[in-house]
Amino acid sequence: MQSQKQDYRIEMKKKVAFYTLGCKLNFSETSTIARGFTEEGFERVPFSEPADMYVINTCSVTENADKRFKTVVKQAQKSNPKAFVAAIGCYAQLKPEELAAVGGVDLVLGATEKFKITDYINDLSKNDFGEVHSCEIEEADFYVGSYAIGDRTRAFLKVQDGCDYKCTYCTIPLARGISRSDTLSNVLENAAQIAAQDIKEIVLTGVNIGDYGKGEFGNKKHEHTFLDLVRALDQVQGIHRLRISSIEPNLLKNETIDFVAGSKTFVPHFHIPLQSGSDTVLGLMRRRYRKDLYVDRVHHIKQTMPHACIGVDVIVGFPGETEAHFLETYHFLQELDVSYLHVFTYSERDNTLATSMPGAVPKNIRSKRSRMLRGLSAKKRRAFYEGQLGSERTVLFEGENKEGYIHGFTENYIKVKAPWDPKLVNTLHKVQLSEIGEDGVVRFQWMAEAVKA
């Protein structure tokens, strides 16, 4: 029966399109799921084009991500009103019935079902009502490896999934389950496969990647540590750059920072969630560190890698955050040697402890605080860029023509641009950073031919 279904799809050459909301982890999983469709005989097309089926990988970190889902469904229906629409991902696990009720949605798959999506589709006929297949989150206790490739000059390599932390604002443990890791051998095999595709940069991703090693062989024991992972990946041939995505400050050990500082492959760029510069608010959030530890990590990075880029996640408007708490956060970040901020405005998420906490912050105050921190972020990024002018860096150029320019990023995450030249796509070049343009993007002078074509 399975072979007949596959032969039918090859004969008809059905088209499928994908849209990903949310994080790098979602992108890696979308790419793996898309490869499964290709193996079943589907042709993958851009989401903006007519397709027989649209798959939307959802996010539920913020209220805006929830709202965007309906907009994306409408986009799919506009391209082809008769297309089969499936929803997968975190929002699909948390609120499957809510998604199924959205007009035009035919199928909703939860955390364990999404990787078997082709088993749930037959003739792609529209359903009168959205069909739901979801599990209890306790059943999401196995690991599925993923990586994104073919869409860009870098690949997102999933090494870990789920989270055992109990932050009071977060739905991710409810959407993805317990912390579990890929085996070290499989991570290395995936990395080698990516390198063989001439992808220049790999970004390590997961829900809580610093917890790598837990659940590697189906138990809670750490068979390997994150440092073991970093050391092993550094030895994989053919990888030009390795970048660590968001990592908890309490799990980013000084030994790892020291190793990155001496590595020729791992780049000097860290993204470290802070969430608040007030110890009181960190306690309300049930974060596993206080700001002194955060300061220690930042200082150690800058001592070993003065040119390193450090990004920060911060949440404003958390219940109980007074004006004094917010100003404490603002001044803490103002004085800290970090490079940019990702600012999140707190939004109430069902089934989290924070929703029942006293001291709700009015939404207009949340918005004001968000604007203030976004302004601070712009100043921080500008100051970081200015501090790098005159230095020699290596740029990896991306593949998109944006209004006659090609953009790229240095190893320490400075965005640069040059007049469009398709020969530059996916190549690395030594440059000297020269000036910051009016658009905030850095201009440069060529220093040499491609160093690693």
Coordinates of C-alpha atoms in Angstrom, one line a residue:
M1 CA 0.0 0.0 0.0
Q2 CA 2.8 2.3 0.9
S3 CA 4.6 1.7 -2.4
Q4 CA 1.4 2.4 -4.3
K5 CA 0.9 5.7 -2.5
Q6 CA 4.5 6.7 -3.3
D7 CA 4.2 5.7 -7.0
Y8 CA 1.0 7.7 -7.3
R9 CA 2.8 10.8 -6.0
I10 CA 5.7 10.4 -8.3
E11 CA 3.4 10.0 -11.3
M12 CA 1.3 13.1 -10.3
K13 CA 4.4 15.0 -9.1
K14 CA 2.5 16.8 -6.4
K15 CA 3.9 20.1 -5.2
V16 CA 4.5 21.0 -1.5
A17 CA 5.6 24.3 0.1
F18 CA 6.8 25.0 3.6
Y19 CA 6.6 28.0 5.9
T20 CA 8.5 28.2 9.2
L21 CA 7.6 30.4 12.1
G22 CA 10.0 30.8 15.1
C23 CA 13.5 29.6 15.8
K24 CA 16.5 28.1 14.1
L25 CA 15.5 24.7 15.5
N26 CA 12.2 24.9 13.6
F27 CA 14.1 25.7 10.4
S28 CA 16.3 22.6 10.9
E29 CA 13.2 20.4 11.4
T30 CA 11.3 21.9 8.5
S31 CA 14.3 21.1 6.2
T32 CA 14.4 17.5 7.4
I33 CA 10.6 17.0 7.0
A34 CA 10.9 18.6 3.5
R35 CA 13.5 16.0 2.5
G36 CA 11.0 13.3 3.6
F37 CA 8.5 14.7 1.1
T38 CA 11.1 14.8 -1.7
E39 CA 11.8 11.1 -1.0
E40 CA 8.1 10.5 -1.4
G41 CA 8.1 12.0 -4.8
F42 CA 6.9 15.5 -4.1
E43 CA 8.3 18.6 -5.7
R44 CA 9.2 21.3 -3.2
V45 CA 8.3 24.9 -4.4
P46 CA 8.5 28.3 -2.7
F47 CA 5.6 29.1 -0.3
S48 CA 4.6 32.1 -2.5
E49 CA 3.9 29.7 -5.4
P50 CA 0.8 27.5 -6.1
A51 CA 1.2 24.1 -4.4
D52 CA -1.0 21.1 -3.8
M53 CA 0.0 21.1 -0.1
Y54 CA 1.2 23.7 2.3
V55 CA 3.0 22.8 5.6
I56 CA 3.3 25.4 8.3
N57 CA 5.7 24.8 11.1
T58 CA 4.4 26.8 14.0
C59 CA 5.8 28.6 17.0
S60 CA 4.2 29.6 20.3
V61 CA 6.8 31.5 22.1
T62 CA 4.9 34.8 21.8
E63 CA 1.4 35.9 21.1
N64 CA 2.5 37.4 17.8
A65 CA 3.7 34.0 16.6
D66 CA 0.2 32.6 17.2
K67 CA -1.4 35.5 15.3
R68 CA 0.9 35.1 12.3
F69 CA -0.3 31.6 11.8
K70 CA -3.7 32.7 10.5
T71 CA -2.0 35.2 8.2
V72 CA 0.2 32.5 6.7
V73 CA -2.8 30.2 6.2
K74 CA -4.5 33.0 4.3
Q75 CA -1.4 33.4 2.1
A76 CA -1.6 29.7 1.2
Q77 CA -5.3 29.8 0.4
K78 CA -4.7 32.9 -1.8
S79 CA -2.1 30.9 -3.8
N80 CA -4.3 27.9 -4.1
P81 CA -7.8 27.8 -2.4
K82 CA -8.0 24.0 -3.0
A83 CA -4.6 23.2 -1.4
F84 CA -4.3 20.8 1.5
V85 CA -2.9 22.8 4.6
A86 CA -1.1 21.1 7.5
A87 CA 0.0 22.6 10.8
I88 CA 2.9 21.2 12.8
G89 CA 5.2 22.4 15.5
C90 CA 4.9 23.9 19.0
Y91 CA 1.6 25.7 18.6
A92 CA 0.2 22.6 17.0
Q93 CA 1.2 20.6 20.1
L94 CA -0.1 23.1 22.6
K95 CA -3.4 24.1 21.0
P96 CA -4.2 21.6 18.3
E97 CA -8.0 22.1 18.4
E98 CA -7.6 25.8 18.1
L99 CA -5.5 25.4 15.0
A100 CA -7.8 22.8 13.5
A101 CA -10.7 25.4 13.8
V102 CA -8.9 27.9 11.6
G103 CA -10.6 28.0 8.2
G104 CA -8.6 26.2 5.5
V105 CA -6.6 24.0 7.9
D106 CA -6.9 20.3 7.1
L107 CA -4.4 18.5 9.4
V108 CA -2.8 19.3 12.7
L109 CA 0.1 17.1 14.0
G110 CA 1.7 17.2 17.4
A111 CA 5.3 16.9 18.7
T112 CA 5.8 13.2 17.8
E113 CA 3.6 13.0 14.8
K114 CA 5.2 15.8 12.7
F115 CA 8.1 13.7 11.6
K116 CA 5.7 11.1 10.2
I117 CA 3.6 13.6 8.3
T118 CA 3.6 11.7 5.0
D119 CA 1.9 8.8 6.8
Y120 CA -1.1 11.0 7.6
I121 CA -1.9 12.2 4.2
N122 CA -3.7 10.3 1.5
D123 CA -5.1 12.0 -1.6
L124 CA -4.7 15.6 -0.4
S125 CA -8.5 16.2 -0.6
K126 CA -9.7 19.1 1.6
N127 CA -11.3 18.2 4.9
D128 CA -14.5 19.7 6.2
F129 CA -12.8 20.1 9.6
G130 CA -9.2 20.0 10.6
E131 CA -8.0 16.5 11.5
V132 CA -5.9 16.4 14.7
H133 CA -3.3 13.8 15.7
S134 CA -1.4 14.8 18.8
C135 CA 0.2 13.0 21.7
E136 CA 0.6 13.7 25.4
I137 CA 3.8 15.6 25.8
E138 CA 5.2 12.9 28.1
E139 CA 5.3 10.7 25.0
A140 CA 7.8 13.0 23.3
D141 CA 10.7 11.2 24.9
F142 CA 12.6 10.1 21.8
Y143 CA 15.0 12.1 19.6
V144 CA 14.8 12.9 15.9
G145 CA 17.9 14.4 14.3
S146 CA 17.5 17.3 11.9
Y147 CA 19.5 19.8 9.9
A148 CA 18.6 22.6 7.5
I149 CA 20.6 22.6 4.2
G150 CA 20.2 23.8 0.7
D151 CA 18.4 27.1 1.5
R152 CA 21.3 29.2 2.5
T153 CA 25.1 29.4 2.9
R154 CA 24.9 28.2 6.5
A155 CA 23.2 25.1 8.0
F156 CA 21.3 24.8 11.2
L157 CA 22.3 21.5 12.9
K158 CA 20.0 20.3 15.7
V159 CA 21.9 18.6 18.5
Q160 CA 19.4 18.7 21.3
D161 CA 15.6 18.9 21.9
G162 CA 13.3 19.6 24.8
C163 CA 14.0 21.3 28.2
D164 CA 13.9 20.2 31.9
Y165 CA 13.9 23.8 33.1
K166 CA 10.8 25.3 34.6
C167 CA 10.9 29.0 33.8
T168 CA 7.6 30.4 34.8
Y169 CA 6.9 32.2 31.5
C170 CA 7.8 29.4 29.1
T171 CA 5.7 26.9 27.2
I172 CA 8.5 25.1 25.4
P173 CA 8.7 22.1 27.9
L174 CA 5.0 21.7 27.3
A175 CA 5.4 21.8 23.5
R176 CA 8.7 19.8 23.1
G177 CA 9.0 17.6 26.2
I178 CA 12.0 16.6 28.3
S179 CA 15.6 17.4 27.5
R180 CA 17.2 14.8 25.2
S181 CA 20.2 14.8 22.8
D182 CA 21.4 13.3 19.6
T183 CA 24.2 10.8 19.8
L184 CA 27.6 12.3 19.3
S185 CA 28.3 9.9 16.5
N186 CA 25.1 11.0 14.6
V187 CA 25.9 14.7 15.2
L188 CA 29.3 14.2 13.6
E189 CA 27.9 12.2 10.7
N190 CA 25.3 15.0 10.0
A191 CA 28.1 17.6 10.2
A192 CA 30.1 15.7 7.7
Q193 CA 27.1 15.4 5.4
I194 CA 26.6 19.2 5.6
A195 CA 30.3 19.8 4.9
A196 CA 30.1 17.6 1.8
Q197 CA 27.4 19.9 0.4
D198 CA 29.9 22.8 0.4
I199 CA 28.0 24.6 3.2
K200 CA 30.6 26.9 4.8
E201 CA 29.0 27.5 8.2
I202 CA 27.1 25.3 10.7
V203 CA 25.1 26.8 13.5
L204 CA 24.5 24.5 16.4
T205 CA 20.9 24.6 17.6
G206 CA 18.4 23.1 20.0
V207 CA 16.1 24.1 22.8
N208 CA 18.8 24.1 25.5
I209 CA 22.0 23.1 23.8
G210 CA 24.2 23.6 26.9
D211 CA 22.4 20.6 28.3
Y212 CA 23.8 18.5 25.5
G213 CA 24.5 14.9 26.5
K214 CA 21.4 14.4 28.6
G215 CA 19.2 11.6 27.2
E216 CA 21.8 10.8 24.5
F217 CA 21.1 7.1 24.8
G218 CA 17.5 7.3 26.1
N219 CA 18.5 8.0 29.8
K220 CA 18.9 11.1 31.9
K221 CA 22.7 10.4 32.3
H222 CA 25.1 12.7 30.5
E223 CA 27.2 10.4 28.3
H224 CA 28.9 13.5 26.9
T225 CA 29.0 17.1 27.7
F226 CA 28.6 20.2 25.5
L227 CA 32.3 20.7 25.7
D228 CA 32.8 17.2 24.4
L229 CA 30.5 18.0 21.5
V230 CA 32.4 21.2 20.7
R231 CA 35.8 19.5 20.8
A232 CA 34.6 16.7 18.5
L233 CA 33.0 19.0 16.0
D234 CA 36.1 21.1 15.8
Q235 CA 37.8 18.0 14.3
V236 CA 35.3 17.4 11.4
Q237 CA 37.0 18.0 8.1
G238 CA 35.5 20.4 5.6
I239 CA 33.7 22.8 8.0
H240 CA 35.0 26.4 7.7
R241 CA 32.8 27.9 10.5
L242 CA 31.0 26.6 13.6
R243 CA 28.7 29.0 15.4
I244 CA 27.0 28.3 18.8
S245 CA 23.4 29.5 18.9
S246 CA 21.7 30.6 22.1
I247 CA 23.1 29.0 25.3
E248 CA 22.1 29.4 28.9
P249 CA 24.7 31.4 30.9
N250 CA 24.9 28.7 33.7
L251 CA 25.7 26.1 31.1
L252 CA 28.3 28.1 29.2
K253 CA 31.3 27.1 31.1
N254 CA 34.6 29.0 31.1
E255 CA 36.3 25.9 29.7
T256 CA 34.1 26.1 26.6
I257 CA 34.8 29.8 26.2
D258 CA 38.6 29.0 26.4
F259 CA 38.3 26.3 23.8
V260 CA 36.4 28.5 21.4
A261 CA 39.0 31.2 21.9
G262 CA 41.7 28.8 20.6
S263 CA 39.7 27.2 17.9
K264 CA 40.2 28.0 14.2
T265 CA 36.6 26.8 13.4
F266 CA 34.4 28.0 16.2
V267 CA 33.7 31.7 15.7
P268 CA 33.8 34.4 18.4
H269 CA 30.0 34.9 18.7
F270 CA 27.8 34.0 21.6
H271 CA 24.1 34.6 22.2
I272 CA 23.4 34.3 25.9
P273 CA 19.8 34.8 27.3
L274 CA 19.7 37.2 30.3
Q275 CA 15.9 37.9 30.4
S276 CA 16.3 40.4 33.2
G277 CA 19.0 42.5 34.9
S278 CA 17.2 42.3 38.2
D279 CA 17.9 39.4 40.5
T280 CA 14.4 39.8 42.0
V281 CA 12.8 39.3 38.6
L282 CA 15.2 36.5 37.7
G283 CA 13.9 34.7 40.8
L284 CA 10.3 35.2 39.8
M285 CA 11.2 33.8 36.4
R286 CA 12.9 30.8 38.1
R287 CA 16.0 31.3 36.1
R288 CA 19.0 29.2 37.2
Y289 CA 21.5 32.1 37.7
R290 CA 21.8 35.6 38.9
K291 CA 23.3 38.6 37.2
D292 CA 26.8 38.2 38.9
L293 CA 27.2 34.9 37.0
Y294 CA 26.1 36.6 33.8
V295 CA 28.7 39.3 34.3
D296 CA 31.4 36.7 34.9
R297 CA 30.6 35.0 31.6
V298 CA 30.7 38.2 29.6
H299 CA 33.9 39.3 31.2
H300 CA 35.6 36.0 30.5
I301 CA 34.6 36.1 26.9
K302 CA 35.9 39.6 26.4
Q303 CA 39.1 38.8 28.3
T304 CA 39.8 35.8 26.0
M305 CA 38.3 37.3 22.8
P306 CA 38.1 41.1 22.9
H307 CA 36.6 41.2 19.4
A308 CA 33.8 38.7 20.3
C309 CA 30.2 39.6 19.6
I310 CA 27.7 38.9 22.4
G311 CA 24.0 38.9 21.9
V312 CA 21.5 39.1 24.7
D313 CA 17.8 38.0 25.1
V314 CA 15.8 40.1 27.5
I315 CA 12.1 40.1 28.4
V316 CA 10.3 43.3 29.5
G317 CA 7.0 43.6 31.3
F318 CA 7.2 40.4 33.3
P319 CA 4.6 40.2 36.1
G320 CA 6.1 42.0 39.2
E321 CA 8.6 44.0 37.1
T322 CA 8.4 47.5 38.7
E323 CA 9.8 50.6 37.1
A324 CA 12.8 50.2 39.4
H325 CA 13.4 46.7 38.3
F326 CA 13.2 47.7 34.6
L327 CA 15.7 50.6 35.1
E328 CA 18.0 48.2 36.9
T329 CA 17.9 46.0 33.8
Y330 CA 18.4 49.0 31.5
H331 CA 21.4 50.3 33.4
F332 CA 22.9 46.8 33.8
L333 CA 22.8 46.3 30.1
Q334 CA 24.0 49.8 29.4
E335 CA 27.2 49.2 31.3
L336 CA 27.7 45.6 30.1
D337 CA 30.1 45.0 27.2
V338 CA 27.5 43.3 25.0
S339 CA 26.9 43.8 21.2
Y340 CA 23.1 43.7 20.7
L341 CA 19.8 42.8 22.3
H342 CA 16.9 40.6 21.3
V343 CA 14.0 42.3 23.1
F344 CA 10.8 40.3 23.9
T345 CA 7.7 41.9 25.3
Y346 CA 6.2 39.6 27.8
S347 CA 2.9 38.0 26.7
E348 CA 0.7 35.7 28.8
R349 CA 0.9 32.1 27.8
D350 CA -1.7 29.6 28.9
N351 CA -0.6 26.9 31.4
T352 CA 2.4 28.9 32.7
L353 CA 2.8 30.0 36.3
A354 CA 3.5 33.6 35.3
T355 CA -0.1 34.1 34.2
S356 CA -1.3 33.8 37.9
M357 CA 1.4 36.0 39.3
P358 CA 0.5 39.4 40.8
G359 CA 1.8 42.7 39.5
A360 CA 0.7 42.4 35.8
V361 CA 2.4 45.2 33.8
P362 CA 0.0 47.3 31.6
K363 CA 0.6 46.7 27.9
N364 CA 1.4 50.3 27.2
I365 CA 4.1 50.2 29.8
R366 CA 5.5 47.0 28.3
S367 CA 5.6 48.6 24.9
K368 CA 7.4 51.7 26.3
R369 CA 10.0 49.5 28.0
S370 CA 10.5 47.5 24.9
R371 CA 11.1 50.6 22.8
M372 CA 13.7 51.8 25.3
L373 CA 15.6 48.6 25.2
R374 CA 15.4 48.4 21.4
G375 CA 16.9 51.9 21.3
L376 CA 19.7 50.7 23.6
S377 CA 20.3 47.7 21.3
A378 CA 20.8 50.0 18.3
K379 CA 23.4 52.0 20.3
K380 CA 25.1 48.9 21.5
R381 CA 25.4 47.4 18.0
R382 CA 26.6 50.8 16.6
A383 CA 29.3 51.0 19.3
F384 CA 30.4 47.4 18.7
Y385 CA 30.6 48.0 14.9
E386 CA 32.6 51.3 15.5
G387 CA 35.0 49.4 17.7
Q388 CA 35.8 47.0 14.9
L389 CA 36.5 49.5 12.2
G390 CA 40.0 49.2 10.8
S391 CA 40.2 45.5 11.8
E392 CA 40.7 42.6 9.3
R393 CA 37.9 40.1 9.3
T394 CA 36.7 37.2 7.1
V395 CA 33.2 37.6 5.5
L396 CA 30.9 34.8 4.4
F397 CA 28.7 36.2 1.6
E398 CA 25.0 35.1 1.4
G399 CA 23.0 34.2 -1.6
E400 CA 20.4 36.9 -2.0
N401 CA 20.4 40.0 -4.2
K402 CA 18.9 42.8 -2.1
E403 CA 18.4 46.0 -4.2
G404 CA 21.7 45.5 -6.0
Y405 CA 23.8 44.5 -3.0
I406 CA 25.1 41.2 -1.6
H407 CA 25.3 41.0 2.2
G408 CA 27.5 38.8 4.4
F409 CA 28.7 38.4 8.0
T410 CA 32.1 38.4 9.6
E411 CA 33.1 35.7 12.0
N412 CA 32.1 38.0 14.8
Y413 CA 28.7 38.7 13.3
I414 CA 29.2 42.1 11.8
K415 CA 26.9 42.6 8.8
V416 CA 28.6 44.0 5.6
K417 CA 27.5 44.6 2.1
A418 CA 29.0 45.0 -1.4
P419 CA 27.6 45.5 -4.9
W420 CA 25.9 42.4 -6.1
D421 CA 28.2 39.8 -7.7
P422 CA 26.9 36.2 -8.0
K423 CA 30.4 34.9 -7.9
L424 CA 30.7 36.0 -4.2
V425 CA 27.8 33.8 -3.1
N426 CA 28.9 31.2 -0.5
T427 CA 32.6 32.4 -0.5
L428 CA 34.8 33.6 2.3
H429 CA 36.9 36.7 1.8
K430 CA 39.4 38.7 4.0
V431 CA 38.4 42.3 4.3
Q432 CA 39.2 45.4 6.3
L433 CA 36.2 47.0 7.8
S434 CA 36.2 50.7 6.8
E435 CA 33.0 52.6 7.6
I436 CA 29.4 52.3 8.7
G437 CA 26.8 53.2 6.1
E438 CA 23.6 55.2 6.7
D439 CA 21.7 51.9 6.8
G440 CA 23.9 50.7 9.7
V441 CA 25.7 48.1 7.5
V442 CA 29.5 48.1 7.3
R443 CA 31.5 48.9 4.2
F444 CA 34.9 47.4 3.7
Q445 CA 38.1 47.2 1.6
W446 CA 39.2 44.0 -0.1
M447 CA 42.3 42.4 1.4
A448 CA 42.8 39.3 -0.6
E449 CA 41.2 36.8 -3.0
A450 CA 38.7 34.2 -1.6
V451 CA 40.5 32.5 1.3
K452 CA 38.3 29.4 1.2
A453 CA 36.3 29.3 -2.0

